[in-house]
Structure formats: structure tokens, C-alpha cells
Coordinates of C-alpha atoms in Angstrom, one line a residue:
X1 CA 0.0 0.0 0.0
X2 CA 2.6 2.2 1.1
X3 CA 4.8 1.7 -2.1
X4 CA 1.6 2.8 -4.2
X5 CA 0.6 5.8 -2.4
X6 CA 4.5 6.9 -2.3
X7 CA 4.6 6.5 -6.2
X8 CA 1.6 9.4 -6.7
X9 CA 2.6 11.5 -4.1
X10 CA -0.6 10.2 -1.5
X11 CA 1.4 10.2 1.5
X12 CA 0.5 13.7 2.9
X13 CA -2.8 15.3 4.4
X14 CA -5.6 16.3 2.5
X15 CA -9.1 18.4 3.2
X16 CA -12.6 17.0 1.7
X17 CA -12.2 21.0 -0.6
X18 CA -10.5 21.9 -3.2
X19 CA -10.0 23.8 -5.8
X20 CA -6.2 24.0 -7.3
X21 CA -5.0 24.1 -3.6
X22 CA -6.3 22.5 -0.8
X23 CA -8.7 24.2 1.3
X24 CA -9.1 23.6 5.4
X25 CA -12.1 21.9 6.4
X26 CA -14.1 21.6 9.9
X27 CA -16.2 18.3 8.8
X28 CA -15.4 15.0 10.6
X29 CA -12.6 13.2 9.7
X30 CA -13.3 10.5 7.0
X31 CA -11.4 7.4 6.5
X32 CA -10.9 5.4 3.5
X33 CA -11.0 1.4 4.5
X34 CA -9.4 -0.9 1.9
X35 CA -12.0 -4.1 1.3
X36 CA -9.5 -6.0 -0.1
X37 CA -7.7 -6.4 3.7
X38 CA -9.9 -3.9 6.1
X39 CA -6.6 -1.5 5.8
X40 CA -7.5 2.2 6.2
X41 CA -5.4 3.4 3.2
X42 CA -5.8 7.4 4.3
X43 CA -8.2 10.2 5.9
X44 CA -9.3 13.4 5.3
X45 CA -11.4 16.1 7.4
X46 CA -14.3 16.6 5.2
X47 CA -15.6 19.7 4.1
X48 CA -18.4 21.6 5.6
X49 CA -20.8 23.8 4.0
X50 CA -18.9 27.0 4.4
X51 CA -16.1 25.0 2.0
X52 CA -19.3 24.5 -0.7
X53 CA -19.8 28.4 -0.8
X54 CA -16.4 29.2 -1.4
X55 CA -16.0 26.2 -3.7
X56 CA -18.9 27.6 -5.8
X57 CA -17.7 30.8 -5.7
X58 CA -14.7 30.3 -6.9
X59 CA -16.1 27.6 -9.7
X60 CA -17.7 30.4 -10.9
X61 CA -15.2 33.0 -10.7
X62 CA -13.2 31.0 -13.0
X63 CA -15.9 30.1 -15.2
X64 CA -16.2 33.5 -16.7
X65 CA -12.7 33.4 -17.6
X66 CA -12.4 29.6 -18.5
X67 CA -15.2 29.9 -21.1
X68 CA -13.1 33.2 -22.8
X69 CA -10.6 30.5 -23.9
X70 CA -11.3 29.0 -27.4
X71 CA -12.3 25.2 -27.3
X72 CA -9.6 23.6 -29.1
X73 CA -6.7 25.4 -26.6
X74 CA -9.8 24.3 -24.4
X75 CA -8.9 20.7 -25.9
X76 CA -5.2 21.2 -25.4
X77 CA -5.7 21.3 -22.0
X78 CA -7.6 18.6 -21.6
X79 CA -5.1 16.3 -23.9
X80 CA -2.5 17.7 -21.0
X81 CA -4.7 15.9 -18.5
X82 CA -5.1 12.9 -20.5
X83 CA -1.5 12.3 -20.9
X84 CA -0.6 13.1 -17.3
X85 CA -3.2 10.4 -16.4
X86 CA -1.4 7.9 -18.6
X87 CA 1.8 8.3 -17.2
X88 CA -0.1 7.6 -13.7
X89 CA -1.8 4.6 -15.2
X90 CA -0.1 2.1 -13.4
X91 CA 0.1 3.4 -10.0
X92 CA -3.9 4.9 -10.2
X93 CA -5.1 1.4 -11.6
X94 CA -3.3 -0.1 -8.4
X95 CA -4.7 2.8 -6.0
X96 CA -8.5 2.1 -7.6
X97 CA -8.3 -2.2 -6.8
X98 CA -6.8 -1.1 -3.5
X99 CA -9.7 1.4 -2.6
X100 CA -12.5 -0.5 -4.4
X101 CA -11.7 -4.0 -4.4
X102 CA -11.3 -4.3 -8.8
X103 CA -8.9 -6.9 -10.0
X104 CA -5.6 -4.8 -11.3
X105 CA -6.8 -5.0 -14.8
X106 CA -9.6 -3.6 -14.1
X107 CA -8.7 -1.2 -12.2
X108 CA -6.2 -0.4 -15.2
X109 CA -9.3 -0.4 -17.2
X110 CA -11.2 2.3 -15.4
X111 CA -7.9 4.8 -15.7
X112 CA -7.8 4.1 -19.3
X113 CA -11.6 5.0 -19.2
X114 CA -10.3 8.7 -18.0
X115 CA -7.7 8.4 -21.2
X116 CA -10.1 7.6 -24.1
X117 CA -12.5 10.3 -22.9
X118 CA -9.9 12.7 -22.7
X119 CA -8.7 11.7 -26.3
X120 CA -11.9 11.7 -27.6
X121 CA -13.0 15.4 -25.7
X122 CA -9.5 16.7 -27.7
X123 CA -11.2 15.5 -30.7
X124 CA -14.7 17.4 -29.9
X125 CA -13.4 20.7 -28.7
X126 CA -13.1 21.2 -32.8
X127 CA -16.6 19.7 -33.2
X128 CA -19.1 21.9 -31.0
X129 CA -21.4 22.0 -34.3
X130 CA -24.5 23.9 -34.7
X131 CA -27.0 23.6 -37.3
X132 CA -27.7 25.7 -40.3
X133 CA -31.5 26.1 -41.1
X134 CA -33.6 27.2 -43.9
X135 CA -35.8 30.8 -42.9
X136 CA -39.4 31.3 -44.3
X137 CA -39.2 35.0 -44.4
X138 CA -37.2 36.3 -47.9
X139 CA -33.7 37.8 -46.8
X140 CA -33.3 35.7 -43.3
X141 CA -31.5 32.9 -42.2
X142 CA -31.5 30.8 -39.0
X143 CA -28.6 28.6 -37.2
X144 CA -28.1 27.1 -33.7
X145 CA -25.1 27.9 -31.8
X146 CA -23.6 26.3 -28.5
X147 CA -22.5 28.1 -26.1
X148 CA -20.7 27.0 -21.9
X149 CA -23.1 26.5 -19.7
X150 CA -21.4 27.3 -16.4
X151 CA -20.3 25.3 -13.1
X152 CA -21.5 21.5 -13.5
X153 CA -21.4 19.6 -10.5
X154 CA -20.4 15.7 -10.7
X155 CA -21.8 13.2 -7.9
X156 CA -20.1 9.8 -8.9
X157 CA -20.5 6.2 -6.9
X158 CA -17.9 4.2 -5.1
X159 CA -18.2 1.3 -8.0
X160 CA -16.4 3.7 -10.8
X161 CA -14.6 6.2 -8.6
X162 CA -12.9 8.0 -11.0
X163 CA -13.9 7.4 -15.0
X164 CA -17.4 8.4 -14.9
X165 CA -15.6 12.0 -13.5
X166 CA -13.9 11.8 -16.3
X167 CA -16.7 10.8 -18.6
X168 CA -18.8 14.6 -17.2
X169 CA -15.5 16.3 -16.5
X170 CA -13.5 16.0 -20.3
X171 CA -16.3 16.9 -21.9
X172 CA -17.5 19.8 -19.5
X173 CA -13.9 21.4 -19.7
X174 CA -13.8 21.5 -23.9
X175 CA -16.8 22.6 -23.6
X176 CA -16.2 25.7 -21.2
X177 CA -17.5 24.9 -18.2
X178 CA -15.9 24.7 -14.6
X179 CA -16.5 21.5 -12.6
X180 CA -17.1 20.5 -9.2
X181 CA -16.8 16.6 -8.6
X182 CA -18.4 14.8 -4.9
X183 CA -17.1 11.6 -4.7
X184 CA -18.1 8.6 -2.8
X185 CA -17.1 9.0 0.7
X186 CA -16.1 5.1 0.3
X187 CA -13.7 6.0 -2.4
X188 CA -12.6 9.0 -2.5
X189 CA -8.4 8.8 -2.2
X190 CA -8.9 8.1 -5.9
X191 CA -10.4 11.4 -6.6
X192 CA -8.2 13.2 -4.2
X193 CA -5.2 11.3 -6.7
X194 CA -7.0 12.5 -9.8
X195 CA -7.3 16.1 -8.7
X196 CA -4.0 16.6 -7.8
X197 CA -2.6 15.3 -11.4
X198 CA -4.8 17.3 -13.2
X199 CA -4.1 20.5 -11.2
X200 CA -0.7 20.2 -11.7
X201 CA -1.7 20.7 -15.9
X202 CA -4.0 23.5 -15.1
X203 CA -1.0 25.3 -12.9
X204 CA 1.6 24.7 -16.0
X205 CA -0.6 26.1 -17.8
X206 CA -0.6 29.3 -15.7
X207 CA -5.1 29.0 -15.1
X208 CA -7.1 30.2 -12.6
X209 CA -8.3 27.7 -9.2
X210 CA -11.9 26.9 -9.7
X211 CA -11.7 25.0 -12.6
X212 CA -11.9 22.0 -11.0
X213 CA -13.0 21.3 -7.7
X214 CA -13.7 19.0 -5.0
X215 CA -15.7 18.0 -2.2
X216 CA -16.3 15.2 -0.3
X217 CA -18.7 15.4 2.3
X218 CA -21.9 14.3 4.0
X219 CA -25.0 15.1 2.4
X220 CA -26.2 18.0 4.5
X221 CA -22.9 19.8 4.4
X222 CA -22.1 19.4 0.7
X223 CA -24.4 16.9 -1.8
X224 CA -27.7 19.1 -0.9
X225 CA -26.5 22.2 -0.9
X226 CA -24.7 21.5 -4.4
X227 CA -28.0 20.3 -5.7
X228 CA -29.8 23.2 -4.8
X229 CA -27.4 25.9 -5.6
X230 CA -28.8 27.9 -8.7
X231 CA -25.0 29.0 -9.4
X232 CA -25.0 25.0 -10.5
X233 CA -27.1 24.6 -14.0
X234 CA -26.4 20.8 -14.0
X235 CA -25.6 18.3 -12.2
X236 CA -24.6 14.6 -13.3
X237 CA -25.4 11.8 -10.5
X238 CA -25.0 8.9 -11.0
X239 CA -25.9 6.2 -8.1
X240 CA -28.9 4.5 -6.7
X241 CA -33.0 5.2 -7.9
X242 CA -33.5 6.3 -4.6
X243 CA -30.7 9.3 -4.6
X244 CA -31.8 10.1 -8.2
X245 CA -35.3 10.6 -7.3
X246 CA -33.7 13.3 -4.7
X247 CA -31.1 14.8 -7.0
X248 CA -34.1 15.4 -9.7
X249 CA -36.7 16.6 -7.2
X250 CA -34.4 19.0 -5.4
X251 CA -32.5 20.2 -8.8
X252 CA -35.7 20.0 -10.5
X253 CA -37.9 22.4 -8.1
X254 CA -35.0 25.3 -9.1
X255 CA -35.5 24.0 -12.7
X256 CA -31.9 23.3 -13.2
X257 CA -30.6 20.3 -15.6
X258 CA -29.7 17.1 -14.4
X259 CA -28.2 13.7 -16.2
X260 CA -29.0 10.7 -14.0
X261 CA -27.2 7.5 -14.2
X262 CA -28.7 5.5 -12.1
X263 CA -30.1 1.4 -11.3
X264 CA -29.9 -1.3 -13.9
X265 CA -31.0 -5.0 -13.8
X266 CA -29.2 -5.8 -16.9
X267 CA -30.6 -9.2 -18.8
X268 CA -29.3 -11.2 -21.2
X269 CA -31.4 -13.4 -23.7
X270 CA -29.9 -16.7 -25.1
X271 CA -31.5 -18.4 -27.5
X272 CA -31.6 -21.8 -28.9
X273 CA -29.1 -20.6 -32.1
X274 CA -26.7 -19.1 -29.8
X275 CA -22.8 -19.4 -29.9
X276 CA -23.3 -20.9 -26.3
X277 CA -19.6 -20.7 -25.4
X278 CA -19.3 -17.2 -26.6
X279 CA -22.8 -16.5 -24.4
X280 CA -20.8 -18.3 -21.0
X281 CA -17.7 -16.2 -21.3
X282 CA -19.7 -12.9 -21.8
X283 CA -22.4 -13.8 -19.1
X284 CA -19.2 -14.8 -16.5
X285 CA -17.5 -11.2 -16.9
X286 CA -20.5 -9.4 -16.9
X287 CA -21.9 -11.1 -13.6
X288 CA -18.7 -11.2 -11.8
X289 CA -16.6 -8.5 -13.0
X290 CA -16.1 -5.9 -10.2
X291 CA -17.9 -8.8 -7.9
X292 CA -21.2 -7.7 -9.5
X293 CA -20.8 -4.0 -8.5
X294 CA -21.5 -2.5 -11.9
X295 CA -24.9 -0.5 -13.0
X296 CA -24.0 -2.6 -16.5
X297 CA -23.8 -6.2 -14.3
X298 CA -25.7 -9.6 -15.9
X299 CA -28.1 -10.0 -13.2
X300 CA -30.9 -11.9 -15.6
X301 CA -30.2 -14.7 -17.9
X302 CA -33.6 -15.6 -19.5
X303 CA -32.8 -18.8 -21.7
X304 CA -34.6 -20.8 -23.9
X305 CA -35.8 -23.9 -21.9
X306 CA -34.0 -26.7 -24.9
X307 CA -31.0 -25.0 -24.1
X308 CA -31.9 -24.0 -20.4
X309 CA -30.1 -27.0 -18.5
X310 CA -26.7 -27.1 -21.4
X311 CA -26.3 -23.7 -20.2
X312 CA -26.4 -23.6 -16.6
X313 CA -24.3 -26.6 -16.2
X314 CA -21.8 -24.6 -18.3
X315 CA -22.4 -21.3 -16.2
X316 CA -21.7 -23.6 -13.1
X317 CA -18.5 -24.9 -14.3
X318 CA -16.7 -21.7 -15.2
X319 CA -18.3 -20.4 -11.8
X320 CA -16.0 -23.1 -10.3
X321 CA -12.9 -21.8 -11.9
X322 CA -13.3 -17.8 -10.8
X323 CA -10.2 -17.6 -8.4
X324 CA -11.3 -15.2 -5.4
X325 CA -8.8 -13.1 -3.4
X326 CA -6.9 -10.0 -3.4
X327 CA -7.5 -7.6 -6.4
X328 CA -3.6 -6.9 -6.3
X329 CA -2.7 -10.2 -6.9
X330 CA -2.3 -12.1 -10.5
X331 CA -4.4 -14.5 -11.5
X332 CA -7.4 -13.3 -9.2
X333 CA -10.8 -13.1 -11.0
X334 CA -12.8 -11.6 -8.3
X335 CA -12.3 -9.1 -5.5
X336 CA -14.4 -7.9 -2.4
X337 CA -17.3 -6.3 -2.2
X338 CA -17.2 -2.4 -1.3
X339 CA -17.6 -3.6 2.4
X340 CA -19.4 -5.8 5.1
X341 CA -22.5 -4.2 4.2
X342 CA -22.6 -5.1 1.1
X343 CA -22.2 -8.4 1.9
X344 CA -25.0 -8.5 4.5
X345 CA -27.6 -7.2 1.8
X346 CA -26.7 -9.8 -0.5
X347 CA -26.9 -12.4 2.7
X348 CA -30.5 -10.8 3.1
X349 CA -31.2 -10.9 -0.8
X350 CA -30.7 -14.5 -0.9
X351 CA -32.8 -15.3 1.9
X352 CA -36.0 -13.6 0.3
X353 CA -35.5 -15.3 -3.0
X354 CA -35.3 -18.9 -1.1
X355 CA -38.7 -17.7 0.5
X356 CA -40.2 -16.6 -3.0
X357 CA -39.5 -19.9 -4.3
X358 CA -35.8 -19.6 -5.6
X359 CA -33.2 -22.0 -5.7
X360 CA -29.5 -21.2 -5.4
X361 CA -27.7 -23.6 -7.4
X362 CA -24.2 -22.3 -7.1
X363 CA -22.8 -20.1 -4.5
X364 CA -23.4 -17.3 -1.9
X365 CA -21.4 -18.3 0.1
X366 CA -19.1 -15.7 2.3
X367 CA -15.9 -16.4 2.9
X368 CA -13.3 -16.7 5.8
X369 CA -9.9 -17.7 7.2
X370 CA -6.8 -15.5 6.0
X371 CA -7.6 -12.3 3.7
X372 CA -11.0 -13.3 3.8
X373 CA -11.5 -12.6 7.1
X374 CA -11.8 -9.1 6.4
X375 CA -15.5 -9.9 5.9
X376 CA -15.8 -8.4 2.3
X377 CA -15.7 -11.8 0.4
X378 CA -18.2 -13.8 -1.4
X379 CA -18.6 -16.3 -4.0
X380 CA -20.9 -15.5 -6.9
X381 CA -24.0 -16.8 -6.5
X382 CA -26.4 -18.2 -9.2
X383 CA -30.1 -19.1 -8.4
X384 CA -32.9 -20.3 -10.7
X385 CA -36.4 -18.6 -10.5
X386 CA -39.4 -18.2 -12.1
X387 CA -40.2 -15.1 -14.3
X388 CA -42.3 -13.5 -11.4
X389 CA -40.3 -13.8 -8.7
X390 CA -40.5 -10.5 -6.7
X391 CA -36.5 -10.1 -6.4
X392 CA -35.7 -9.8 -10.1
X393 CA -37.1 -6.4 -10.4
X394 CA -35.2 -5.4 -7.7
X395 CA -31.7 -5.1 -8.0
X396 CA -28.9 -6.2 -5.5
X397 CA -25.7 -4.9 -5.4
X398 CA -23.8 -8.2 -5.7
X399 CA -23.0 -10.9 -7.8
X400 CA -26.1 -12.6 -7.8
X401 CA -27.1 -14.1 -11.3
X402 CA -30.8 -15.0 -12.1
X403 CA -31.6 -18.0 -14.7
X404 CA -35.0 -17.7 -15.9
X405 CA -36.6 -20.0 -18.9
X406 CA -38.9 -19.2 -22.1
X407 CA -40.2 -20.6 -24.5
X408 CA -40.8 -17.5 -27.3
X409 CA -39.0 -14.7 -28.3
X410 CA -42.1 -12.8 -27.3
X411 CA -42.4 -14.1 -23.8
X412 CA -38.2 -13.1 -23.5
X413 CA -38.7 -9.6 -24.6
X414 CA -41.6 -9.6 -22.0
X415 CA -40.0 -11.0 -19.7
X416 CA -37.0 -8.9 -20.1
X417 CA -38.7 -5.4 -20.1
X418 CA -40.8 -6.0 -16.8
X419 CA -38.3 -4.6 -14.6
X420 CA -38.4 -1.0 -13.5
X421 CA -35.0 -0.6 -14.7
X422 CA -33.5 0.0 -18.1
X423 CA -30.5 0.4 -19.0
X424 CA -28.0 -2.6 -20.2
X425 CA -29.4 -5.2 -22.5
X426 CA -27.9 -8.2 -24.5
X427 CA -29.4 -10.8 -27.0
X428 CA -27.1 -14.1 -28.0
X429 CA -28.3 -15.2 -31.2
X430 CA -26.9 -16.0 -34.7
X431 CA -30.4 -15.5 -36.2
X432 CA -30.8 -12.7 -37.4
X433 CA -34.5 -12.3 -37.2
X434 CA -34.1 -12.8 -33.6
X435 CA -31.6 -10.1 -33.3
X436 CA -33.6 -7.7 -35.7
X437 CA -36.3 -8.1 -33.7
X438 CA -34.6 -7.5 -30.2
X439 CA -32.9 -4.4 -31.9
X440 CA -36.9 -2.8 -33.0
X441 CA -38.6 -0.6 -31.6
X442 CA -40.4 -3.6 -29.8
X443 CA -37.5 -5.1 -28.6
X444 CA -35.4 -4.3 -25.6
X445 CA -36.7 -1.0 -23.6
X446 CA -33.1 -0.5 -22.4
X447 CA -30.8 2.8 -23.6
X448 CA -28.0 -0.3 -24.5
X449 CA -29.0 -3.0 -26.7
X450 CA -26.1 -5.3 -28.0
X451 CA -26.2 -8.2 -30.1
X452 CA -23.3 -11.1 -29.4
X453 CA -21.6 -8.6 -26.8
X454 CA -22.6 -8.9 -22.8
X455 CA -24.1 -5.9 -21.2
X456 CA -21.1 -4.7 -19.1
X457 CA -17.7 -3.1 -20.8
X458 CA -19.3 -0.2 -22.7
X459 CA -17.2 1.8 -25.1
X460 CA -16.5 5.6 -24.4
X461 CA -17.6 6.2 -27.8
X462 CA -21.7 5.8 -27.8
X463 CA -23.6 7.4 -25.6
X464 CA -23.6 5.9 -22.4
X465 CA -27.6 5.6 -19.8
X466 CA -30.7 4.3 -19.6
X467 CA -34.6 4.6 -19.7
X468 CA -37.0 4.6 -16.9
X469 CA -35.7 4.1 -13.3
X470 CA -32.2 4.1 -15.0
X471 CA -32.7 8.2 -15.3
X472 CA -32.8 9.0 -19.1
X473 CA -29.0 10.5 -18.8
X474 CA -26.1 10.0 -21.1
X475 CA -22.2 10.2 -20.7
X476 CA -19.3 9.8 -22.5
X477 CA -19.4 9.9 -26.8
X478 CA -22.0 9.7 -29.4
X479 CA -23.5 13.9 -29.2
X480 CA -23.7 13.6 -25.2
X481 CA -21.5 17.0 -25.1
X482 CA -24.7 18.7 -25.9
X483 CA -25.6 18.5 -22.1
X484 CA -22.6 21.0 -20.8
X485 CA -23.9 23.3 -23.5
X486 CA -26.3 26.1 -23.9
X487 CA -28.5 25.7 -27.1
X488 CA -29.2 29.3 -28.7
X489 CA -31.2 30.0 -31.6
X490 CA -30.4 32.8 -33.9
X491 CA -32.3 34.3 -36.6
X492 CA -30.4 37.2 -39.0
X493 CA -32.1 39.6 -41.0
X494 CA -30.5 40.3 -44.0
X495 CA -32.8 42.3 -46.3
X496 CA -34.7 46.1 -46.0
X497 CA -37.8 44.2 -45.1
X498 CA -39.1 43.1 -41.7
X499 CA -40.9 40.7 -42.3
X500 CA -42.8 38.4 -39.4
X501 CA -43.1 34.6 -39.0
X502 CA -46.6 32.8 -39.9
X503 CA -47.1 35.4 -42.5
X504 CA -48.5 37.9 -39.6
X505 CA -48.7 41.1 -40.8
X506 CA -48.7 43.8 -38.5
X507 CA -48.2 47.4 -40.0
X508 CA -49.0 51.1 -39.0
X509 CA -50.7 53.3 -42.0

């Protein structure tokens, strides 16, 4: 631990504010607890809600001089961040499986989340495009212009501490606006390691504090008041339904802009003409990876009932071979969960499905003797139900995998859309009617549909969210930039004549 902190310059004290420089703080001191041994790997004293005002202030401060730079040297900036980051890919991968419990290369994965976004910002900050339009009144013409939006404040969850940041905070920067991240009090020396990189690019580059900004707090001293600050136009949550339906009623009520990334109960569909070892490998990774702590996690496997007992038996046996144990270590599949917590609500999950009629047929267990006695440590769990069972609408925050049988492609769609949720969807199939169909409009309700690829492991590239309890937000690529903008309409008059729209005529003699 020591080795890793020492190679990012962790080793000192740090305040729950900042903002280029770190700022002192009269919250309660705040530890971060390592689930992969029960470790704590540092503290901070958190911010209180004096450190929010002056953390706005200052966010906006900067934000009138921020958005005077042009967007590509915008960009520049931002490709200066992204290359810092790389050189820091090692040792933030290693500080991201410490704090969360990720295997290394996934840990590696999420830092090189932070490095494709900022490549592909660099990229948009010469793309902010607006539309030309045709006029109906002689000697006009219309176009749409995008303009920075202003301080956009970033809530981000313990699962992806750092990348979906990154996914808001590249984009927001090329295009003009100041951010101010709160990350999860369970993971937030990975933030604290993030914001100090990148402030060392915005100080080399001689720019003002306040363009970005942190604070890590409890939710009376910073996440409400950040929510209901009008200084704020948008904020991007992402986390549980129940904290989005908060963040959108409090933002909401000041009718400020949110993006809401929020629950998924991800299913996959496998039918009869699948590749079934191709369905196995992408159902194991998107179930276990992270230990099931994803939004994008396989929690639903709704399989044809010819194929239904092939498959399990096949799901069981490469269940067997997952090697549990410390993130850090090679060769180890799955980590902890977040903490002993977690581990009691997927204890308690697994009791209610065995009362509504559910059968466990591979592991739950949780684990002990060695590292495992930390408490954090589980085996993936995979139970067979029936399509009504009360528990799969809900979703647990744990490697628990559902198997559920059909017998049509109708009663699979059905099946799959009756959960509140929606974002993360998958079909395995080589037919491509089947796939068409799971594709239409009638097809998966989710804001991710893939064909032959598992629902977790999204490129940075599309759009990334959900429908219904899921938010309706999008991150990351595809024209999600739009959200840090303001959309203006402009109209030009060109000719002697002002004429009105509709044909109105309205004249004095």
C-alpha cells in the first residue's frame, strides 16, 4: 500500500475542498477502508458547508474566464490531462483495486476510461457544431449555436470512482465549463489522486483555481447544498434510484438540468441458435466483474428452456474456476465487495429469493480464514427462478445471477422489459431475425441493446444511460456533449424588409 501511495505522491494530508489548492475543512474526519484487507489506506477532514460556498464561488469565478478560452486550446488542455493520467496509469489502476476492491486490470481499465475520454474530448473541442436552417421570411437565415453552460457539479458512486468523472469532467472542460466533482465518501483517495494530477496541468498552464474542484462530504454539508445551488445549472449523479429521485426533485424544483445514471438490472437473452460458449464467457464477466458492483452487471439470464439445463451446467462450471482473493494479486478473478454491508444485503437478498420460491444452485457463500476474514468476500451466487419472482425487479448490489426459462422470443422480450429498470441489454443469437427483432422498436426497452456482446464493458464512444428508473442521462461519446452546453437560436435579417413569422402582418398606416 505504502509503495503505491508513495509513487503518486498520496502520503500527505488532504481536506474533503479543493479547488487548485487545498482548502481547510471543519467536517469530521473521514477514512478510506481498503475491502480487499480492512486497511485504512488514508483520511481526510471533510468539508463543511462554508467550504461549498467558497468552492462555488470560486467555480464560478473561473468560469467567466475559463469559457473566454477558445475550445480547441480548451482541448489542449484537456489532452494535457489525459497524458498526465497515462503516465499515472499504473500506479492509479493499483490505488482504484486497493480502494474498491477491482482486480488490477480492471482497475487499469477504469484509468484508461479517463484516457479515451480525454482523447476523444480533444477531438470534440473542434466539433461543438451547430446547425444551419432554412428561414421562411425572404432575406433571413436561422442557425443554432452552443454556447458553456457554467459550473457543472459531478456526484459519482464508489463502484467507478474515477472514470465516470472523467466521462462529465472531459467533456465539461472542452466545452467551457468549470466542474465540481463529490465523490463517494467510500472511495474518495482516488479522486483526491485525480485532482491533484490534473491541477498540476491547469498550474503549468498558468489557469485560474476553480476549474476543478472537489468536495467530499456528508449530504447535509455538501451533496444538498450542491444540488440546490442555482450557481449549478447541471448536475450529473450517478448512483442509486432512490438518490436520483432526490437529486431530480431537489434540482428539479430550481429548474436546473440534471443527467442521471442511475439502477440497472441488466438481462441477457440466449437463444436456442446461440454461440453458447461465446454466451458463458460474456455472461461470466458481466456477472462477476467488479464482484457484481457494476450498473451494467448480468443480473438476468432468460434462456430458452432446450438450451436452459446445457447452459447452466456450463455457467456452473466456469463459476467453479473464478479464483477469489486480493485484487492486487495475478491470477485473481474476483475481489471484495465495497464492504461488510454489502455483503449483509446480498446475505438478506438470498434469503427472500429462497422464501419466494428460488433455488441457489451455485454459491453465496461468504468467505473466511486469511484475507477473507476481512469480511468483504463472497462467491458469486447463481439461483434459478421463475419469471415473477418478486426479487428480479429489484436489484442487489452483488453478484447474484438469475436464470430464468422461455419458451418464445415474445415471452423473452416480456420477460425482459418487466423490470423497472433500463439500462443494459444483450441478445445471443446468430439468427438474425431474432436479433432484428430484439434491436426494433419492440424489442429491448433499455438505452443499451447489443447483439453477441454482454451488457457490461461499454465503449466511451456511444452514448452511455438508460430509460426509466435508470434516469434517461447520457455520458461519455456519441452527441452527449450537448448536455454542458447552452443551445441558442439565432435568426439574421439580411434584407430592407421586416418581415414576421406565420405570415403575420402587423403594420402602421
Amino acid at each position: 500500500m505504502k509503495k503505491i501511495l508513495e509513487a503518486i505522491d498520496m502520503l500527505g494530508k488532504y481536506t474533503g475542498a479543493g479547488n487548485g489548492s487545498w482548502l481547510d475543512c471543519s467536517g469530521k474526519e473521514l477514512a478510506s477502508v481498503s475491502p480487499v484487507d480492512g486497511r485504512v489506506i488514508g483520511s481526510i477532514q471533510t468539508a463543511a458547508r462554508d467550504n461549498h460556498e467558497r468552492i462555488v464561488a470560486g467555480s464560478v469565478a473561473a468560469f467567466r474566464q475559463w469559457r473566454q478560452v477558445p475550445a480547441p486550446q480548451r482541448g489542449e488542455i484537456v489532452r494535457q490531462i489525459g497524458d498526465a493520467l497515462r503516465r499515472h496509469k499504473k500506479e492509479l489502476g493499483a490505488l482504484v483495486s486497493l480502494e474498491t476492491g477491482k482486480i488490477r486490470a480492471e482497475g487499469d481499465g477504469e484509468v484508461q476510461e479517463m484516457i479515451d475520454i480525454a482523447d476523444f474530448s480533444v477531438g470534440q473541442s473542434r466539433m461543438l457544431y451547430g446547425l444551419s436552417m432554412q428561414s421562411e421570411r425572404p432575406g433571413h437565415r436561422m442557425l443554432e449555436q452552443w454556447h458553456p453552460l457554467g459550473p457543472v457539479g459531478v456526484i459519482t458512486a464508489f463502484n467507478f470512482p474515477v472514470a465516470v468523472w472523467a466521462w462529465n469532467a472531459m467533456l465539461a472542460l472542452v466545452a467551457g465549463d468549470t466542474v465540481i466533482w463529490k465523490p463517494s465518501s467510500k472511495a474518495f483517495m482516488s479522486a483526491v489522486a485525480v485532482m491533484k494530477i490534473a491541477w498540476r496541468v491547469l498550474h503549468a498552464n498558468d489557469l485560474p483555481d476553480g476549474i476543478l474542484n472537489i468536495l467530499v462530504g456528508n449530504r447535509d454539508a455538501v451533496g444538498d447544498p450542491l444540488l440546490r445551488d442555482r450557481r449549478v445549472p447541471l448536475i450529473s449523479a450517478t448512483g442509486s434510484v432512490r438518490m436520483g429521485r432526490q437529486a431530480a426533485e431537489i434540482v428539479g424544483s430550481r429548474l436546473g438540468k440534471t443527467i442521471l445514471e442511475l439502477g440497472g438490472n441488466n438481462a441477457v437473452i440466449v437463444t436456442p441458435e446461440a454461440d453458447l460458449d461465446l454466451a458463458v464467457r460474456a455472461i461470466l464477466f458481466g456477472a462477476v466483474g467488479t464482484a457484481g458492483q457494476r450498473c451494467t452487471t448480468t443480473r438476468r439470464v432468460i434462456v430458452h428452456q432446450d438450451i436452459f439445463h446445457k447452459l447452466k451446467e456450463a455457467l456452473i462450471n466456469a463459476y467453479r474456476q473464478v479464483r477469489i482473493g486480493s485484487p492486487l494479486e495475478d491470477g485473481t478473478l474476483m475481489g471484495p465487495l465495497i464492504d461488510r454491508d454489502a455483503v449483509k444485503s446480498m446475505q438478506g437478498a438470498l434469503e427472500t429469493i429462497k422464501r419466494q420460491g428460488g433455488r441457489i444452485v451455485y454459491g453465496g457463500e461468504v468467505l473466511s480464514g486469511g484475507i477473507y476474514d476481512a469480511g468483504t468476500y463472497v462467491t458469486p451466487c447463481i439461483c434459478e427462478v421463475e419469471p415473477d419472482c418478486p426479487s428480479v425487479r429489484e436489484e442487489t448490489f452483488a453478484p447474484i445471477l438469475y436464470l430464468i426459462r422461455y419458451q418464445t422470443l415474445e415471452e423473452a422480450i416480456r420477460y425482459h422489459n418487466d423490470v423497472p429498470q433500463g439500462l443494459s441489454s444483450a441478445i445471443f443469437s446468430n439468427n438474425i431475425r431474432e436479433t432484428e427483432t430484439f434491436l426494433s422498436h419492440w424489442g429491448s426497452d433499455c438505452g443499451i441493446a447489443n447483439v453477441n456482446v454482454g451488457t457490461s464493458g461499454a465503449e466511451i464512444g456511444g452514448a452511455f444511460g438508460g430509460e426509466k428508473d435508470t434516469g434517461g442521462g447520457r455520458e461519455a461519446g456519441s452527441d452527449a456533449w450537448k448536455a454542458y452546453m447552452r443551445r441558442q437560436t439565432n435568426t439574421i435579417n439580411w434584407s430592407r424588409e421586416i418581415p414576421l413569422a406565420q405570415g403575420i402582418r402587423f403594420e402602421i398606416n
